[in-house]
Amino acid sequence: VLLGVYAASFLYRPSGTAVFSSSLISAQDIREVQEINFSIPIKAEPVEMGKMTLRKQGSRFYLHTAFGSYPVRQEIIGRFFSLLGAGRSFLPISARPQDYPDYQIDDGHASRIVFVRKDKTILSELFFGMTDAVGAGRYVRTGRSVKVFLIDDAFEQFLTVAAPFWLDLQIYAALFR
């Protein structure tokens, strides 16, 4: 019954809610990214935000902490940018900021990723909310729009500030032998 109701929900769409295809960030903007700031909710109550900054030095990104800079795995950052620049379907869900809490896409609950240029101007700001009821899609909005969209959930693994995911820890293995 629930599956039938879910399927039927796609049959009726008010005008102006047509699915369109686009990328989250243009290829040109991806080339200009010099800094990526993550603010990811930690699964605790009250919600705390875990923060992380990746900065580009030369052709490589580094995780910056109070204790130093550590190289980010090239294949991870490459895959992340590949997903950001890939064309995907966007289904408009809402254009009402008061609906943000329904999708956990409000400032206090959303995973926020900000892409910054060398001159410190913001190229793009993305807010990732919760997954849809099926778990196949994720609610997203950009800093340039109040609209909430449903996209595929290809970004789940990147919504983390856990250093072991981003860093190449093998380069430090010799230190601990």
PDB file of C-alpha atoms in Angstrom:
ATOM      1  CA  VAL A   1       0.000   0.000   0.000  1.00  0.00           C
ATOM      2  CA  LEU A   2       2.780   2.434   0.956  1.00  0.00           C
ATOM      3  CA  LEU A   3       4.668   1.628  -2.213  1.00  0.00           C
ATOM      4  CA  GLY A   4       1.513   2.345  -4.225  1.00  0.00           C
ATOM      5  CA  VAL A   5       1.016   5.711  -2.514  1.00  0.00           C
ATOM      6  CA  TYR A   6       4.681   6.569  -3.073  1.00  0.00           C
ATOM      7  CA  ALA A   7       4.457   5.667  -6.783  1.00  0.00           C
ATOM      8  CA  ALA A   8       1.229   7.637  -7.160  1.00  0.00           C
ATOM      9  CA  SER A   9       2.900  10.717  -5.684  1.00  0.00           C
ATOM     10  CA  PHE A  10       4.959  10.981  -8.884  1.00  0.00           C
ATOM     11  CA  LEU A  11       1.862  11.044 -11.088  1.00  0.00           C
ATOM     12  CA  TYR A  12       0.629  14.436  -9.907  1.00  0.00           C
ATOM     13  CA  ARG A  13       3.028  17.333 -10.047  1.00  0.00           C
ATOM     14  CA  PRO A  14       1.796  20.926  -9.954  1.00  0.00           C
ATOM     15  CA  SER A  15       2.968  23.112 -12.832  1.00  0.00           C
ATOM     16  CA  GLY A  16       6.497  24.438 -12.476  1.00  0.00           C
ATOM     17  CA  THR A  17       7.900  21.297 -10.867  1.00  0.00           C
ATOM     18  CA  ALA A  18       9.348  19.654 -13.950  1.00  0.00           C
ATOM     19  CA  VAL A  19      12.486  17.603 -13.484  1.00  0.00           C
ATOM     20  CA  PHE A  20      15.549  19.159 -15.092  1.00  0.00           C
ATOM     21  CA  SER A  21      19.144  18.105 -15.539  1.00  0.00           C
ATOM     22  CA  SER A  22      22.151  20.073 -14.327  1.00  0.00           C
ATOM     23  CA  SER A  23      25.283  19.768 -12.209  1.00  0.00           C
ATOM     24  CA  LEU A  24      25.777  21.051  -8.679  1.00  0.00           C
ATOM     25  CA  ILE A  25      28.886  22.998  -9.714  1.00  0.00           C
ATOM     26  CA  SER A  26      30.093  23.982 -13.178  1.00  0.00           C
ATOM     27  CA  ALA A  27      33.364  22.605 -14.527  1.00  0.00           C
ATOM     28  CA  GLN A  28      34.767  26.158 -14.632  1.00  0.00           C
ATOM     29  CA  ASP A  29      33.984  26.704 -10.935  1.00  0.00           C
ATOM     30  CA  ILE A  30      35.520  23.347 -10.014  1.00  0.00           C
ATOM     31  CA  ARG A  31      38.798  24.426 -11.645  1.00  0.00           C
ATOM     32  CA  GLU A  32      38.785  27.622  -9.553  1.00  0.00           C
ATOM     33  CA  VAL A  33      38.175  25.973  -6.148  1.00  0.00           C
ATOM     34  CA  GLN A  34      41.020  26.745  -3.746  1.00  0.00           C
ATOM     35  CA  GLU A  35      39.284  25.954  -0.455  1.00  0.00           C
ATOM     36  CA  ILE A  36      36.449  23.686   0.634  1.00  0.00           C
ATOM     37  CA  ASN A  37      34.774  24.260   4.008  1.00  0.00           C
ATOM     38  CA  PHE A  38      32.658  21.462   5.466  1.00  0.00           C
ATOM     39  CA  SER A  39      30.167  21.858   8.284  1.00  0.00           C
ATOM     40  CA  ILE A  40      28.583  18.460   8.923  1.00  0.00           C
ATOM     41  CA  PRO A  41      26.110  17.634  11.718  1.00  0.00           C
ATOM     42  CA  ILE A  42      27.423  15.124  14.214  1.00  0.00           C
ATOM     43  CA  LYS A  43      24.799  12.543  15.143  1.00  0.00           C
ATOM     44  CA  ALA A  44      24.164  13.773  18.662  1.00  0.00           C
ATOM     45  CA  GLU A  45      21.632  15.849  20.514  1.00  0.00           C
ATOM     46  CA  PRO A  46      21.871  18.783  20.580  1.00  0.00           C
ATOM     47  CA  VAL A  47      23.167  18.834  17.036  1.00  0.00           C
ATOM     48  CA  GLU A  48      26.796  19.911  16.812  1.00  0.00           C
ATOM     49  CA  MET A  49      28.579  20.729  13.612  1.00  0.00           C
ATOM     50  CA  GLY A  50      31.855  19.059  12.781  1.00  0.00           C
ATOM     51  CA  LYS A  51      34.018  21.406  10.754  1.00  0.00           C
ATOM     52  CA  MET A  52      36.833  20.745   8.319  1.00  0.00           C
ATOM     53  CA  THR A  53      38.760  22.811   5.776  1.00  0.00           C
ATOM     54  CA  LEU A  54      40.556  21.514   2.703  1.00  0.00           C
ATOM     55  CA  ARG A  55      42.929  23.993   0.998  1.00  0.00           C
ATOM     56  CA  LYS A  56      44.647  23.665  -2.318  1.00  0.00           C
ATOM     57  CA  GLN A  57      48.414  24.122  -2.413  1.00  0.00           C
ATOM     58  CA  GLY A  58      49.824  23.747  -5.897  1.00  0.00           C
ATOM     59  CA  SER A  59      47.799  20.993  -7.538  1.00  0.00           C
ATOM     60  CA  ARG A  60      46.923  19.136  -4.318  1.00  0.00           C
ATOM     61  CA  PHE A  61      44.397  19.602  -1.510  1.00  0.00           C
ATOM     62  CA  TYR A  62      45.432  19.452   2.155  1.00  0.00           C
ATOM     63  CA  LEU A  63      43.398  19.040   5.323  1.00  0.00           C
ATOM     64  CA  HIS A  64      44.271  21.921   7.627  1.00  0.00           C
ATOM     65  CA  THR A  65      44.109  21.479  11.406  1.00  0.00           C
ATOM     66  CA  ALA A  66      45.616  23.212  14.418  1.00  0.00           C
ATOM     67  CA  PHE A  67      48.372  20.581  14.333  1.00  0.00           C
ATOM     68  CA  GLY A  68      49.377  20.860  10.692  1.00  0.00           C
ATOM     69  CA  SER A  69      48.452  20.199   7.075  1.00  0.00           C
ATOM     70  CA  TYR A  70      47.906  16.709   5.732  1.00  0.00           C
ATOM     71  CA  PRO A  71      47.570  15.638   2.066  1.00  0.00           C
ATOM     72  CA  VAL A  72      44.106  14.565   0.943  1.00  0.00           C
ATOM     73  CA  ARG A  73      43.873  11.377  -1.126  1.00  0.00           C
ATOM     74  CA  GLN A  74      43.865  12.436  -4.768  1.00  0.00           C
ATOM     75  CA  GLU A  75      41.367   9.741  -5.805  1.00  0.00           C
ATOM     76  CA  ILE A  76      38.875  10.898  -3.149  1.00  0.00           C
ATOM     77  CA  ILE A  77      38.992  14.581  -4.099  1.00  0.00           C
ATOM     78  CA  GLY A  78      38.880  13.620  -7.786  1.00  0.00           C
ATOM     79  CA  ARG A  79      35.774  11.484  -7.259  1.00  0.00           C
ATOM     80  CA  PHE A  80      34.150  14.249  -5.189  1.00  0.00           C
ATOM     81  CA  PHE A  81      34.678  16.841  -7.943  1.00  0.00           C
ATOM     82  CA  SER A  82      33.541  14.332 -10.571  1.00  0.00           C
ATOM     83  CA  LEU A  83      30.222  13.866  -8.744  1.00  0.00           C
ATOM     84  CA  LEU A  84      29.781  17.611  -8.244  1.00  0.00           C
ATOM     85  CA  GLY A  85      30.288  18.315 -11.945  1.00  0.00           C
ATOM     86  CA  ALA A  86      28.238  15.387 -13.265  1.00  0.00           C
ATOM     87  CA  GLY A  87      24.845  15.992 -14.817  1.00  0.00           C
ATOM     88  CA  ARG A  88      22.003  14.720 -12.650  1.00  0.00           C
ATOM     89  CA  SER A  89      18.243  15.063 -12.378  1.00  0.00           C
ATOM     90  CA  PHE A  90      16.827  17.733 -10.071  1.00  0.00           C
ATOM     91  CA  LEU A  91      13.239  17.387  -8.897  1.00  0.00           C
ATOM     92  CA  PRO A  92      11.927  20.666  -7.400  1.00  0.00           C
ATOM     93  CA  ILE A  93      10.293  19.983  -4.034  1.00  0.00           C
ATOM     94  CA  SER A  94       9.682  23.333  -2.356  1.00  0.00           C
ATOM     95  CA  ALA A  95      10.463  27.032  -2.719  1.00  0.00           C
ATOM     96  CA  ARG A  96       9.420  27.889   0.845  1.00  0.00           C
ATOM     97  CA  PRO A  97      12.181  28.398   3.450  1.00  0.00           C
ATOM     98  CA  GLN A  98       9.673  27.510   6.196  1.00  0.00           C
ATOM     99  CA  ASP A  99       9.712  23.952   4.775  1.00  0.00           C
ATOM    100  CA  TYR A 100      13.476  23.522   5.327  1.00  0.00           C
ATOM    101  CA  PRO A 101      13.113  21.713   8.698  1.00  0.00           C
ATOM    102  CA  ASP A 102      10.882  19.095   7.000  1.00  0.00           C
ATOM    103  CA  TYR A 103      13.868  18.095   4.861  1.00  0.00           C
ATOM    104  CA  GLN A 104      16.542  18.778   7.519  1.00  0.00           C
ATOM    105  CA  ILE A 105      18.001  21.329   5.154  1.00  0.00           C
ATOM    106  CA  ASP A 106      17.833  24.287   7.531  1.00  0.00           C
ATOM    107  CA  ASP A 107      21.077  25.889   8.710  1.00  0.00           C
ATOM    108  CA  GLY A 108      21.084  23.997  12.015  1.00  0.00           C
ATOM    109  CA  HIS A 109      20.725  20.489  10.538  1.00  0.00           C
ATOM    110  CA  ALA A 110      22.022  20.513   6.959  1.00  0.00           C
ATOM    111  CA  SER A 111      25.461  19.382   5.870  1.00  0.00           C
ATOM    112  CA  ARG A 112      26.955  22.562   4.432  1.00  0.00           C
ATOM    113  CA  ILE A 113      29.823  22.637   1.941  1.00  0.00           C
ATOM    114  CA  VAL A 114      31.267  25.949   0.745  1.00  0.00           C
ATOM    115  CA  PHE A 115      33.609  26.216  -2.239  1.00  0.00           C
ATOM    116  CA  VAL A 116      35.901  29.247  -2.191  1.00  0.00           C
ATOM    117  CA  ARG A 117      38.038  30.911  -4.868  1.00  0.00           C
ATOM    118  CA  LYS A 118      41.620  32.117  -4.371  1.00  0.00           C
ATOM    119  CA  ASP A 119      40.381  35.690  -3.777  1.00  0.00           C
ATOM    120  CA  LYS A 120      38.069  34.323  -1.005  1.00  0.00           C
ATOM    121  CA  THR A 121      34.837  34.819  -2.959  1.00  0.00           C
ATOM    122  CA  ILE A 122      32.331  32.013  -2.624  1.00  0.00           C
ATOM    123  CA  LEU A 123      31.939  29.992  -5.816  1.00  0.00           C
ATOM    124  CA  SER A 124      29.166  27.790  -4.500  1.00  0.00           C
ATOM    125  CA  GLU A 125      27.429  26.870  -1.271  1.00  0.00           C
ATOM    126  CA  LEU A 126      25.571  23.562  -1.000  1.00  0.00           C
ATOM    127  CA  PHE A 127      23.243  22.358   1.741  1.00  0.00           C
ATOM    128  CA  PHE A 128      22.519  18.622   1.905  1.00  0.00           C
ATOM    129  CA  GLY A 129      19.522  17.519   3.958  1.00  0.00           C
ATOM    130  CA  MET A 130      18.110  14.115   4.807  1.00  0.00           C
ATOM    131  CA  THR A 131      17.490  11.268   2.410  1.00  0.00           C
ATOM    132  CA  ASP A 132      14.028  10.685   0.986  1.00  0.00           C
ATOM    133  CA  ALA A 133      11.703   7.992   2.350  1.00  0.00           C
ATOM    134  CA  VAL A 134      13.160   5.338   0.041  1.00  0.00           C
ATOM    135  CA  GLY A 135      16.766   6.292   0.789  1.00  0.00           C
ATOM    136  CA  ALA A 136      17.685   6.675  -2.876  1.00  0.00           C
ATOM    137  CA  GLY A 137      17.539  10.473  -3.036  1.00  0.00           C
ATOM    138  CA  ARG A 138      18.758  13.376  -0.923  1.00  0.00           C
ATOM    139  CA  TYR A 139      17.308  16.853  -0.466  1.00  0.00           C
ATOM    140  CA  VAL A 140      19.639  19.672  -1.494  1.00  0.00           C
ATOM    141  CA  ARG A 141      19.609  23.427  -1.889  1.00  0.00           C
ATOM    142  CA  THR A 142      22.194  25.921  -3.023  1.00  0.00           C
ATOM    143  CA  GLY A 143      23.172  29.199  -1.416  1.00  0.00           C
ATOM    144  CA  ARG A 144      21.880  31.023  -4.487  1.00  0.00           C
ATOM    145  CA  SER A 145      18.302  29.769  -4.228  1.00  0.00           C
ATOM    146  CA  VAL A 146      15.596  29.118  -1.661  1.00  0.00           C
ATOM    147  CA  LYS A 147      14.410  26.088  -3.628  1.00  0.00           C
ATOM    148  CA  VAL A 148      14.761  22.557  -2.280  1.00  0.00           C
ATOM    149  CA  PHE A 149      15.494  19.831  -4.818  1.00  0.00           C
ATOM    150  CA  LEU A 150      15.600  16.060  -4.648  1.00  0.00           C
ATOM    151  CA  ILE A 151      18.669  14.512  -6.311  1.00  0.00           C
ATOM    152  CA  ASP A 152      20.295  11.081  -6.222  1.00  0.00           C
ATOM    153  CA  ASP A 153      22.188  10.229  -3.021  1.00  0.00           C
ATOM    154  CA  ALA A 154      25.652   9.841  -4.543  1.00  0.00           C
ATOM    155  CA  PHE A 155      27.148  12.207  -1.950  1.00  0.00           C
ATOM    156  CA  GLU A 156      26.483  10.217   1.237  1.00  0.00           C
ATOM    157  CA  GLN A 157      30.087   9.070   1.697  1.00  0.00           C
ATOM    158  CA  PHE A 158      31.443  12.617   1.253  1.00  0.00           C
ATOM    159  CA  LEU A 159      29.263  14.133   3.976  1.00  0.00           C
ATOM    160  CA  THR A 160      31.876  13.479   6.656  1.00  0.00           C
ATOM    161  CA  VAL A 161      34.637  15.335   8.469  1.00  0.00           C
ATOM    162  CA  ALA A 162      36.327  12.077   9.495  1.00  0.00           C
ATOM    163  CA  ALA A 163      40.018  12.503   8.653  1.00  0.00           C
ATOM    164  CA  PRO A 164      40.649   8.803   7.815  1.00  0.00           C
ATOM    165  CA  PHE A 165      38.188   9.058   4.921  1.00  0.00           C
ATOM    166  CA  TRP A 166      39.951  12.031   3.336  1.00  0.00           C
ATOM    167  CA  LEU A 167      43.604  11.427   4.219  1.00  0.00           C
ATOM    168  CA  ASP A 168      46.215   9.069   2.873  1.00  0.00           C
ATOM    169  CA  LEU A 169      47.278   7.599   6.214  1.00  0.00           C
ATOM    170  CA  GLN A 170      49.762   5.193   4.587  1.00  0.00           C
ATOM    171  CA  ILE A 171      52.333   7.966   4.252  1.00  0.00           C
ATOM    172  CA  TYR A 172      52.553   8.059   8.060  1.00  0.00           C
ATOM    173  CA  ALA A 173      52.843   4.268   8.549  1.00  0.00           C
ATOM    174  CA  ALA A 174      56.664   4.399   8.684  1.00  0.00           C
ATOM    175  CA  LEU A 175      56.480   6.713  11.697  1.00  0.00           C
ATOM    176  CA  PHE A 176      54.766   4.041  13.777  1.00  0.00           C
ATOM    177  CA  ARG A 177      56.973   1.030  12.982  1.00  0.00           C
TER     178      ARG A 177
END
